[in-house]
Amino acid sequence: MTSRRHFLGMAGGAIAAATVSRPALAALPEPVIETSASTRPPLHPSTGRPYNPVVTLNGWTLPWRMNKGVKEFHLVAEPVNRELAPGMIAHLWGYNGQSPGPTIEVVEGDQVRIFVTNRLPERTSMHWHGQRLPNGMDGVSGLTQPAIQPGKTFVYEFVAKRPGTFMYHPHADEMTQMAMGMMGMWITHPAKAHPHISTVDRDFCFLLSAYDIEPGSALPKPSTMTDFNLWTWNSRVFPGIDTLNVRQHDKVRIRVGNLTMTNHPIHMHGHEFTITGTDGGPIPHSARWPEVTTDIAVGQMRQLEFVADEPGDWAIHCHKSHHTMNAMGHGLPNMIGVEQGELAERISNLIPGYMKMGESGMAEMGEMKMPLPANTLPMMTGDGPYGSLEMGGMFSVIKVRRDQKPGDYSDPGWYTPRKGTVAYEYGAAPPEAHRAEHAAHRDASVEVTVKKPEAGHGH
């Protein structure tokens, strides 16, 4: 992490909060800029009221300063370069050096003051999604305030009235600015013990976002409404998304906000969870039920909680299968069963970047080493302890380990299962299957061709 003047120090790997110099206290808070896409340790508060901080997946929490009892933050809207995964950089818009912007953490009842500086080439604003606040602080340019012109700074000030998971994003040229990555999370921690909010051992958060970036380019297309080709968690795609590393028997909370243009059924392997909070706040215990998948609609936030009592490497992903792939073409014909020989290689010599669908399915693309356009990721990629994962997009792994230390978020590596607990190959040939007699004598001259309409790739 860096600031314009490098005023933040690092202590034990954690970000030191409120280390603003005394002369700066009388002026605009100096912006803190983050240049790394790695997951930063939780930012434990050194000023203000105490709370248990969150961990932002592939992100960080914005430091603040206390000024006469007011918690002050400084967000800078600006063009940023975001590494979506090793091998691909996207040219996005974001806050304080990254997209999404840093997570803001406050305590219920905090008086907060947020300075928003616009370094974009066009006007913007800031909407505090889900907050109860004075109407003039709601951030809808033209409705509740004038837009923030390039080079200008606006001040938002209100009390964080209720605990929960919230988001922030512009309400000015929204189609462009959100498609370019302008968003962030806001966490309001409870001021005291709350009957519907549990204390957890690990508290993760991330935002769902999507981009349409042509292979070989770096700039999203803001006019895309549905056919996005990169589905991200905190503007990262697998294998660039960090794993969620927990200690066995930890109580874990995961907070998710959706600022894409479609819903996402988030599915977790190996554990059941309950939804403990929504956009409207914490859910009473009597109204909860167990789930392994929860659908998160556009503009919604969800808090899910579980006890990590099963050791292992457990997948967590969006269950729309095309959301667990990276950039792909929608016009690929189905070539399953079509022997292609050297045809693809000959075509790719004429058309650089040509890609074929596999003749036995798509799995072979997970291990494909064909040349790709510069600044492009394979559609399916990533390796695990047993070979190719054939994944991309909205996919990660929850790593549950008995010997993970409390407060240790580092990656413990791949899980070593107990002997006899891994699926294995059956050692004999399977018997011949009995088939209906009419199937063996059907008329081979009858061919049916089905052509799918070309239009309508909506997700």
Coordinates of C-alpha atoms in Angstrom, one line a residue:
M1 CA 0.0 0.0 0.0
T2 CA 1.2 3.5 -0.7
S3 CA -0.1 7.0 -0.2
R4 CA 0.8 10.1 -2.1
R5 CA 3.4 10.7 0.6
H6 CA 3.7 7.2 2.0
F7 CA 2.3 8.3 5.4
L8 CA 1.0 4.9 6.4
G9 CA 3.2 2.5 8.2
M10 CA 2.9 -1.2 8.3
A11 CA 2.9 -3.1 11.6
G12 CA 3.1 -6.9 11.7
G13 CA 1.6 -7.2 8.2
A14 CA -1.4 -5.2 9.2
I15 CA -2.3 -1.7 8.0
A16 CA -1.9 0.9 10.7
A17 CA -5.0 3.1 11.0
A18 CA -5.2 6.8 11.7
T19 CA -1.6 7.6 11.3
V20 CA -2.3 10.9 9.7
S21 CA 0.3 13.6 10.5
R22 CA -0.8 16.4 12.9
P23 CA -0.7 19.2 10.3
A24 CA -2.9 17.1 8.0
L25 CA -5.6 16.9 10.7
A26 CA -6.6 20.5 9.8
A27 CA -6.9 19.8 6.1
L28 CA -8.4 17.3 3.7
P29 CA -7.4 13.8 4.7
E30 CA -4.5 12.6 2.6
P31 CA -5.8 9.8 0.3
V32 CA -4.4 6.3 0.9
I33 CA -3.7 4.4 -2.4
E34 CA -3.5 0.6 -2.8
T35 CA -1.7 -0.9 -5.8
S36 CA -1.8 -4.6 -4.9
A37 CA -4.6 -7.0 -5.7
S38 CA -3.7 -9.3 -2.9
T39 CA -5.9 -9.9 0.2
R40 CA -4.8 -7.6 3.0
P41 CA -4.9 -8.5 6.7
P42 CA -7.9 -7.2 8.7
L43 CA -7.5 -3.6 9.8
H44 CA -7.9 -3.6 13.6
P45 CA -9.0 -0.2 14.8
S46 CA -6.5 1.8 16.8
T47 CA -8.9 4.7 17.2
G48 CA -12.6 5.0 17.6
R49 CA -14.7 2.2 19.1
P50 CA -13.6 -1.4 18.9
Y51 CA -15.0 -4.1 16.6
N52 CA -13.9 -7.3 14.9
P53 CA -12.8 -6.3 11.4
V54 CA -13.6 -8.0 8.1
V55 CA -11.2 -9.4 5.5
T56 CA -11.9 -8.1 2.0
L57 CA -11.2 -10.8 -0.6
N58 CA -8.4 -9.5 -2.9
G59 CA -9.0 -6.1 -1.3
W60 CA -8.4 -3.9 1.8
T61 CA -10.0 -1.6 4.3
L62 CA -9.7 2.1 4.0
P63 CA -7.8 3.7 7.0
W64 CA -9.4 6.7 8.6
R65 CA -8.7 9.5 11.0
M66 CA -10.7 10.7 14.0
N67 CA -11.3 14.5 13.9
K68 CA -13.2 15.8 17.0
G69 CA -15.2 12.6 17.3
V70 CA -15.9 12.3 13.6
K71 CA -14.5 9.3 11.6
E72 CA -13.1 10.8 8.4
F73 CA -12.4 8.9 5.1
H74 CA -11.1 10.1 1.8
L75 CA -12.2 8.3 -1.4
V76 CA -10.6 9.3 -4.8
A77 CA -12.5 8.3 -7.9
E78 CA -9.9 7.7 -10.7
P79 CA -8.8 5.5 -13.5
V80 CA -7.0 2.4 -12.3
N81 CA -5.3 -0.7 -13.6
R82 CA -6.6 -3.9 -12.0
E83 CA -5.0 -7.3 -12.5
L84 CA -8.0 -9.6 -13.0
A85 CA -5.7 -12.6 -12.7
P86 CA -2.0 -13.1 -13.5
G87 CA -1.7 -12.5 -17.2
M88 CA -4.5 -9.9 -17.7
I89 CA -4.7 -6.3 -16.7
A90 CA -8.0 -4.4 -17.1
H91 CA -8.2 -0.6 -17.5
L92 CA -11.0 0.3 -15.1
W93 CA -12.3 3.2 -13.0
G94 CA -12.2 2.8 -9.3
Y95 CA -11.3 4.4 -6.0
N96 CA -7.9 4.9 -4.3
G97 CA -5.9 2.9 -6.9
Q98 CA -8.1 -0.2 -7.1
S99 CA -11.5 -1.6 -8.4
P100 CA -13.4 -2.2 -6.3
G101 CA -12.6 0.6 -3.9
P102 CA -11.5 -0.1 -0.4
T103 CA -14.0 -1.4 2.2
I104 CA -15.2 1.2 4.7
E105 CA -15.7 -0.1 8.2
V106 CA -17.5 1.9 10.9
V107 CA -19.5 1.2 14.1
E108 CA -23.2 1.6 14.6
G109 CA -23.8 5.2 15.7
D110 CA -20.5 6.6 14.3
Q111 CA -20.6 10.1 12.9
V112 CA -18.8 9.7 9.6
R113 CA -17.5 12.2 7.1
I114 CA -16.4 11.0 3.7
F115 CA -14.5 13.3 1.3
V116 CA -15.0 12.2 -2.3
T117 CA -12.5 13.6 -4.9
N118 CA -13.2 13.2 -8.6
R119 CA -10.2 12.5 -10.8
L120 CA -12.2 11.0 -13.6
P121 CA -12.7 12.7 -16.9
E122 CA -16.4 13.1 -16.3
R123 CA -18.7 14.1 -13.4
T124 CA -19.7 11.6 -10.7
S125 CA -21.4 11.2 -7.4
M126 CA -21.5 8.7 -4.5
H127 CA -24.5 6.7 -3.4
W128 CA -24.4 4.9 0.0
H129 CA -26.4 1.9 -1.0
G130 CA -28.7 0.7 1.8
Q131 CA -27.9 3.5 4.3
R132 CA -30.5 5.5 6.3
L133 CA -29.2 9.1 6.0
P134 CA -30.4 12.6 5.2
N135 CA -31.8 12.9 1.8
G136 CA -29.2 15.3 0.6
M137 CA -26.4 12.7 1.4
D138 CA -28.0 10.0 -0.8
G139 CA -25.7 10.8 -3.8
V140 CA -28.1 10.8 -6.7
S141 CA -26.7 13.5 -9.0
G142 CA -29.4 15.8 -10.3
L143 CA -31.9 14.6 -7.7
T144 CA -30.3 15.1 -4.3
Q145 CA -27.1 17.0 -5.1
P146 CA -25.2 18.6 -8.0
A147 CA -22.7 16.2 -9.7
I148 CA -19.1 16.2 -8.6
Q149 CA -17.2 17.8 -11.5
P150 CA -13.7 16.6 -12.5
G151 CA -11.1 18.0 -10.1
K152 CA -13.7 18.8 -7.4
T153 CA -14.2 17.3 -3.9
F154 CA -17.6 16.8 -2.2
V155 CA -18.2 16.0 1.5
Y156 CA -20.8 13.5 2.7
E157 CA -21.6 13.4 6.4
F158 CA -24.1 11.2 8.3
V159 CA -24.5 8.8 11.2
A160 CA -24.2 5.1 10.5
K161 CA -27.6 4.2 12.0
R162 CA -27.9 0.5 11.6
P163 CA -25.5 -2.4 11.6
G164 CA -25.1 -4.5 8.5
T165 CA -23.5 -5.0 5.0
F166 CA -23.8 -2.1 2.5
M167 CA -22.2 -1.0 -0.7
Y168 CA -21.2 2.3 -2.3
H169 CA -21.3 3.2 -6.0
P170 CA -21.9 6.3 -8.2
H171 CA -25.4 7.5 -9.2
A172 CA -24.1 9.5 -12.2
D173 CA -23.6 8.0 -15.7
E174 CA -24.2 4.8 -13.8
M175 CA -24.2 2.5 -16.9
T176 CA -20.6 3.7 -17.7
Q177 CA -19.2 4.1 -14.3
M178 CA -20.4 0.8 -12.8
A179 CA -19.5 -1.1 -15.9
M180 CA -16.0 0.4 -15.5
G181 CA -15.7 -1.0 -11.9
M182 CA -16.7 1.9 -9.6
M183 CA -18.0 0.3 -6.4
G184 CA -17.0 -0.7 -2.9
M185 CA -18.3 -2.3 0.3
W186 CA -19.4 -0.7 3.5
I187 CA -19.6 -2.6 6.8
T188 CA -21.3 -1.2 9.9
H189 CA -20.5 -3.2 13.0
P190 CA -22.9 -3.4 15.9
A191 CA -22.1 -1.0 18.8
K192 CA -23.0 -3.7 21.4
A193 CA -24.1 -7.3 21.6
H194 CA -27.0 -7.7 19.2
P195 CA -29.6 -10.5 19.5
H196 CA -29.5 -11.3 15.8
I197 CA -25.8 -10.7 15.1
S198 CA -23.3 -13.4 16.2
T199 CA -19.7 -13.0 17.0
V200 CA -17.7 -14.9 14.3
D201 CA -14.1 -16.0 14.1
R202 CA -13.6 -15.0 10.4
D203 CA -15.6 -12.4 8.5
F204 CA -15.0 -12.2 4.7
C205 CA -16.6 -9.8 2.2
F206 CA -16.6 -9.4 -1.6
L207 CA -18.6 -7.8 -4.4
L208 CA -19.9 -9.4 -7.6
S209 CA -19.1 -7.5 -10.8
A210 CA -18.9 -8.3 -14.5
Y211 CA -17.1 -6.9 -17.5
D212 CA -17.1 -7.3 -21.2
I213 CA -13.5 -7.1 -22.4
E214 CA -12.6 -8.3 -25.9
P215 CA -9.7 -10.8 -25.9
G216 CA -6.5 -8.9 -26.5
S217 CA -7.8 -5.6 -25.1
A218 CA -8.0 -4.1 -21.7
L219 CA -11.0 -1.7 -21.7
P220 CA -14.5 -2.9 -20.8
K221 CA -17.4 -2.1 -23.1
P222 CA -19.9 -0.1 -21.0
S223 CA -22.7 -0.5 -23.6
T224 CA -22.9 -4.3 -22.8
M225 CA -26.1 -5.1 -20.9
T226 CA -26.1 -8.9 -20.6
D227 CA -23.3 -10.6 -22.6
F228 CA -20.5 -10.1 -20.2
N229 CA -17.5 -12.4 -20.6
L230 CA -15.6 -11.9 -17.3
W231 CA -17.5 -12.6 -14.1
T232 CA -15.6 -11.4 -11.1
W233 CA -15.4 -11.4 -7.3
N234 CA -13.9 -8.0 -6.3
S235 CA -12.7 -7.6 -9.9
R236 CA -10.8 -10.8 -9.9
V237 CA -11.4 -14.1 -11.8
F238 CA -10.3 -17.6 -11.0
P239 CA -7.4 -18.4 -10.7
G240 CA -6.8 -14.9 -9.5
I241 CA -9.3 -15.0 -6.6
D242 CA -7.7 -15.8 -3.3
T243 CA -8.8 -18.7 -1.3
L244 CA -10.8 -18.3 2.0
N245 CA -8.6 -19.9 4.6
V246 CA -10.1 -20.8 7.9
R247 CA -9.5 -22.9 11.0
Q248 CA -11.5 -26.1 11.6
H249 CA -14.6 -25.3 13.8
D250 CA -14.3 -21.6 13.1
K251 CA -17.6 -19.8 12.8
V252 CA -17.4 -18.0 9.5
R253 CA -19.4 -15.2 7.9
I254 CA -19.2 -14.3 4.2
R255 CA -20.8 -11.0 3.1
V256 CA -21.6 -10.7 -0.6
G257 CA -23.0 -7.8 -2.6
N258 CA -24.2 -8.0 -6.2
L259 CA -23.6 -5.1 -8.6
T260 CA -23.7 -7.1 -11.8
M261 CA -26.7 -7.1 -14.2
T262 CA -28.0 -10.5 -13.3
N263 CA -28.6 -12.8 -10.3
H264 CA -26.0 -15.3 -9.0
P265 CA -26.7 -18.5 -7.2
I266 CA -23.7 -18.8 -4.9
H267 CA -23.1 -22.4 -3.9
M268 CA -20.8 -23.8 -1.2
H269 CA -19.5 -27.4 -1.1
G270 CA -19.2 -29.5 2.1
H271 CA -21.2 -27.3 4.5
E272 CA -24.6 -25.9 5.1
F273 CA -25.0 -22.3 5.8
T274 CA -27.8 -19.9 6.9
I275 CA -28.5 -16.4 5.6
T276 CA -28.2 -14.2 8.7
G277 CA -28.6 -10.8 7.1
T278 CA -30.1 -9.1 4.0
D279 CA -30.2 -5.6 2.7
G280 CA -32.8 -4.8 5.4
G281 CA -30.6 -5.9 8.3
P282 CA -30.0 -9.0 10.5
I283 CA -32.5 -11.9 10.2
P284 CA -34.1 -13.2 13.5
H285 CA -33.0 -16.7 14.3
S286 CA -36.5 -18.0 14.1
A287 CA -36.7 -16.9 10.4
R288 CA -33.5 -18.7 9.2
W289 CA -33.2 -22.0 7.4
P290 CA -30.2 -24.1 6.2
E291 CA -29.0 -23.7 2.6
V292 CA -26.2 -24.8 0.3
T293 CA -27.0 -22.3 -2.4
T294 CA -28.4 -18.8 -2.1
D295 CA -29.5 -16.7 -5.0
I296 CA -28.3 -13.0 -4.8
A297 CA -30.3 -10.7 -7.0
V298 CA -29.0 -7.4 -8.6
G299 CA -28.4 -4.8 -6.0
Q300 CA -28.8 -7.2 -3.1
M301 CA -26.4 -7.9 -0.2
R302 CA -26.4 -11.2 1.7
Q303 CA -24.6 -12.4 4.8
L304 CA -24.2 -16.2 5.1
E305 CA -22.7 -18.0 8.1
F306 CA -21.5 -21.6 8.8
V307 CA -19.3 -23.6 11.1
A308 CA -16.3 -24.9 9.2
D309 CA -16.3 -28.3 10.8
E310 CA -15.3 -30.4 7.8
P311 CA -11.6 -30.2 6.9
G312 CA -10.6 -30.0 3.2
D313 CA -10.6 -27.8 0.1
W314 CA -14.3 -26.9 -0.6
A315 CA -15.3 -25.2 -3.7
I316 CA -17.5 -22.0 -3.5
H317 CA -18.8 -20.6 -6.8
C318 CA -21.7 -19.2 -8.8
H319 CA -23.8 -22.1 -10.0
K320 CA -24.4 -20.5 -13.5
S321 CA -21.8 -22.5 -15.3
H322 CA -20.9 -19.8 -17.8
H323 CA -20.1 -17.6 -14.8
T324 CA -17.2 -19.9 -13.9
M325 CA -15.5 -19.4 -17.2
N326 CA -13.3 -16.6 -18.5
A327 CA -13.6 -14.7 -21.8
M328 CA -15.3 -16.9 -24.3
G329 CA -17.0 -16.6 -27.7
H330 CA -20.7 -17.2 -27.8
G331 CA -20.6 -18.2 -31.5
L332 CA -18.8 -21.5 -31.1
P333 CA -20.5 -24.3 -32.9
N334 CA -21.0 -27.6 -31.0
M335 CA -18.2 -29.8 -32.4
I336 CA -18.6 -32.7 -30.1
G337 CA -18.2 -35.9 -32.1
V338 CA -16.7 -34.1 -35.1
E339 CA -13.2 -35.3 -35.9
Q340 CA -11.2 -32.2 -36.6
G341 CA -7.7 -33.5 -37.1
E342 CA -5.3 -30.8 -38.0
L343 CA -8.0 -28.5 -39.3
A344 CA -8.0 -26.2 -36.3
E345 CA -4.2 -25.8 -36.5
R346 CA -4.4 -25.0 -40.2
I347 CA -7.2 -22.4 -39.7
S348 CA -5.3 -20.8 -36.8
N349 CA -2.3 -20.3 -39.1
L350 CA -4.6 -18.2 -41.3
I351 CA -6.7 -16.5 -38.5
P352 CA -4.6 -15.7 -35.4
G353 CA -6.6 -16.3 -32.2
Y354 CA -9.0 -18.8 -33.8
M355 CA -10.4 -21.2 -31.2
K356 CA -12.3 -24.4 -31.8
M357 CA -14.6 -26.3 -29.5
G358 CA -13.2 -29.7 -28.5
E359 CA -14.4 -32.7 -30.5
S360 CA -15.0 -34.6 -27.2
G361 CA -16.3 -31.7 -25.1
M362 CA -14.8 -28.6 -23.6
A363 CA -12.6 -30.1 -20.9
E364 CA -9.6 -30.3 -23.1
M365 CA -9.6 -26.5 -23.3
G366 CA -8.7 -26.5 -19.6
E367 CA -5.3 -27.9 -20.5
M368 CA -5.0 -26.2 -23.9
K369 CA -1.7 -24.5 -24.5
M370 CA -2.8 -22.8 -27.7
P371 CA -1.5 -19.2 -28.2
L372 CA -3.8 -16.6 -26.9
P373 CA -4.1 -12.9 -27.7
A374 CA -2.0 -10.7 -25.5
N375 CA -3.7 -9.7 -22.1
T376 CA -6.2 -12.5 -22.3
L377 CA -6.9 -15.4 -20.0
P378 CA -7.8 -19.0 -20.9
M379 CA -11.5 -19.7 -20.8
M380 CA -11.0 -22.6 -18.4
T381 CA -7.8 -22.8 -16.4
G382 CA -6.3 -23.4 -13.0
D383 CA -4.5 -26.5 -11.6
G384 CA -5.3 -28.4 -8.4
P385 CA -3.5 -31.4 -6.8
Y386 CA -5.2 -33.8 -9.2
G387 CA -4.9 -31.9 -12.4
S388 CA -6.7 -29.1 -14.3
L389 CA -9.7 -27.5 -12.5
E390 CA -11.2 -26.3 -15.8
M391 CA -12.6 -23.3 -14.2
G392 CA -12.6 -19.5 -14.4
G393 CA -14.7 -16.5 -13.4
M394 CA -16.6 -16.7 -10.0
F395 CA -14.8 -19.6 -8.4
S396 CA -12.7 -20.0 -5.3
V397 CA -11.9 -22.5 -2.5
I398 CA -12.6 -22.5 1.2
K399 CA -9.7 -24.2 2.9
V400 CA -10.5 -25.7 6.3
R401 CA -7.6 -26.8 8.3
R402 CA -7.3 -28.1 11.9
D403 CA -3.8 -26.5 12.4
Q404 CA -4.6 -23.1 10.9
K405 CA -3.7 -20.6 13.6
P406 CA -6.3 -18.1 14.9
G407 CA -6.0 -14.9 12.9
D408 CA -3.8 -16.6 10.3
Y409 CA -5.3 -16.0 6.8
S410 CA -2.3 -17.3 4.8
D411 CA -2.9 -20.1 2.2
P412 CA -2.1 -23.5 3.8
G413 CA -1.6 -25.2 0.5
W414 CA -3.6 -28.2 -0.8
Y415 CA -5.4 -30.5 1.5
T416 CA -3.9 -33.9 2.3
P417 CA -6.9 -36.3 2.7
R418 CA -6.9 -39.3 5.0
K419 CA -6.0 -42.6 3.3
G420 CA -9.0 -44.2 1.7
T421 CA -11.2 -41.1 1.5
V422 CA -10.5 -40.1 -2.1
A423 CA -12.6 -41.3 -5.1
Y424 CA -10.6 -44.0 -7.0
E425 CA -10.7 -45.8 -10.3
Y426 CA -12.6 -49.1 -10.5
G427 CA -10.1 -51.8 -11.5
A428 CA -12.3 -53.8 -13.9
A429 CA -14.0 -53.2 -17.2
P430 CA -17.7 -52.3 -16.8
P431 CA -20.2 -54.9 -18.1
E432 CA -21.9 -54.4 -21.5
A433 CA -25.1 -52.3 -21.1
H434 CA -28.4 -53.8 -22.2
R435 CA -30.2 -51.5 -24.7
A436 CA -33.6 -51.6 -26.1
E437 CA -33.9 -53.6 -29.4
H438 CA -35.5 -50.8 -31.4
A439 CA -32.5 -48.5 -30.8
A440 CA -30.1 -51.0 -32.5
H441 CA -32.3 -51.2 -35.7
R442 CA -33.3 -47.5 -36.2
D443 CA -33.1 -46.2 -39.7
A444 CA -29.6 -44.6 -40.1
S445 CA -30.8 -42.6 -43.1
V446 CA -32.9 -40.3 -40.9
E447 CA -31.0 -37.3 -39.8
V448 CA -32.4 -34.5 -37.7
T449 CA -30.7 -31.1 -37.6
V450 CA -31.4 -28.7 -34.9
K451 CA -30.3 -25.1 -35.2
K452 CA -30.4 -22.8 -32.2
P453 CA -31.5 -19.3 -32.9
E454 CA -28.6 -16.9 -33.1
A455 CA -30.1 -14.1 -31.1
G456 CA -30.6 -13.8 -27.4
H457 CA -27.5 -14.7 -25.4
G458 CA -28.9 -13.0 -22.3
H459 CA -27.5 -14.0 -19.0

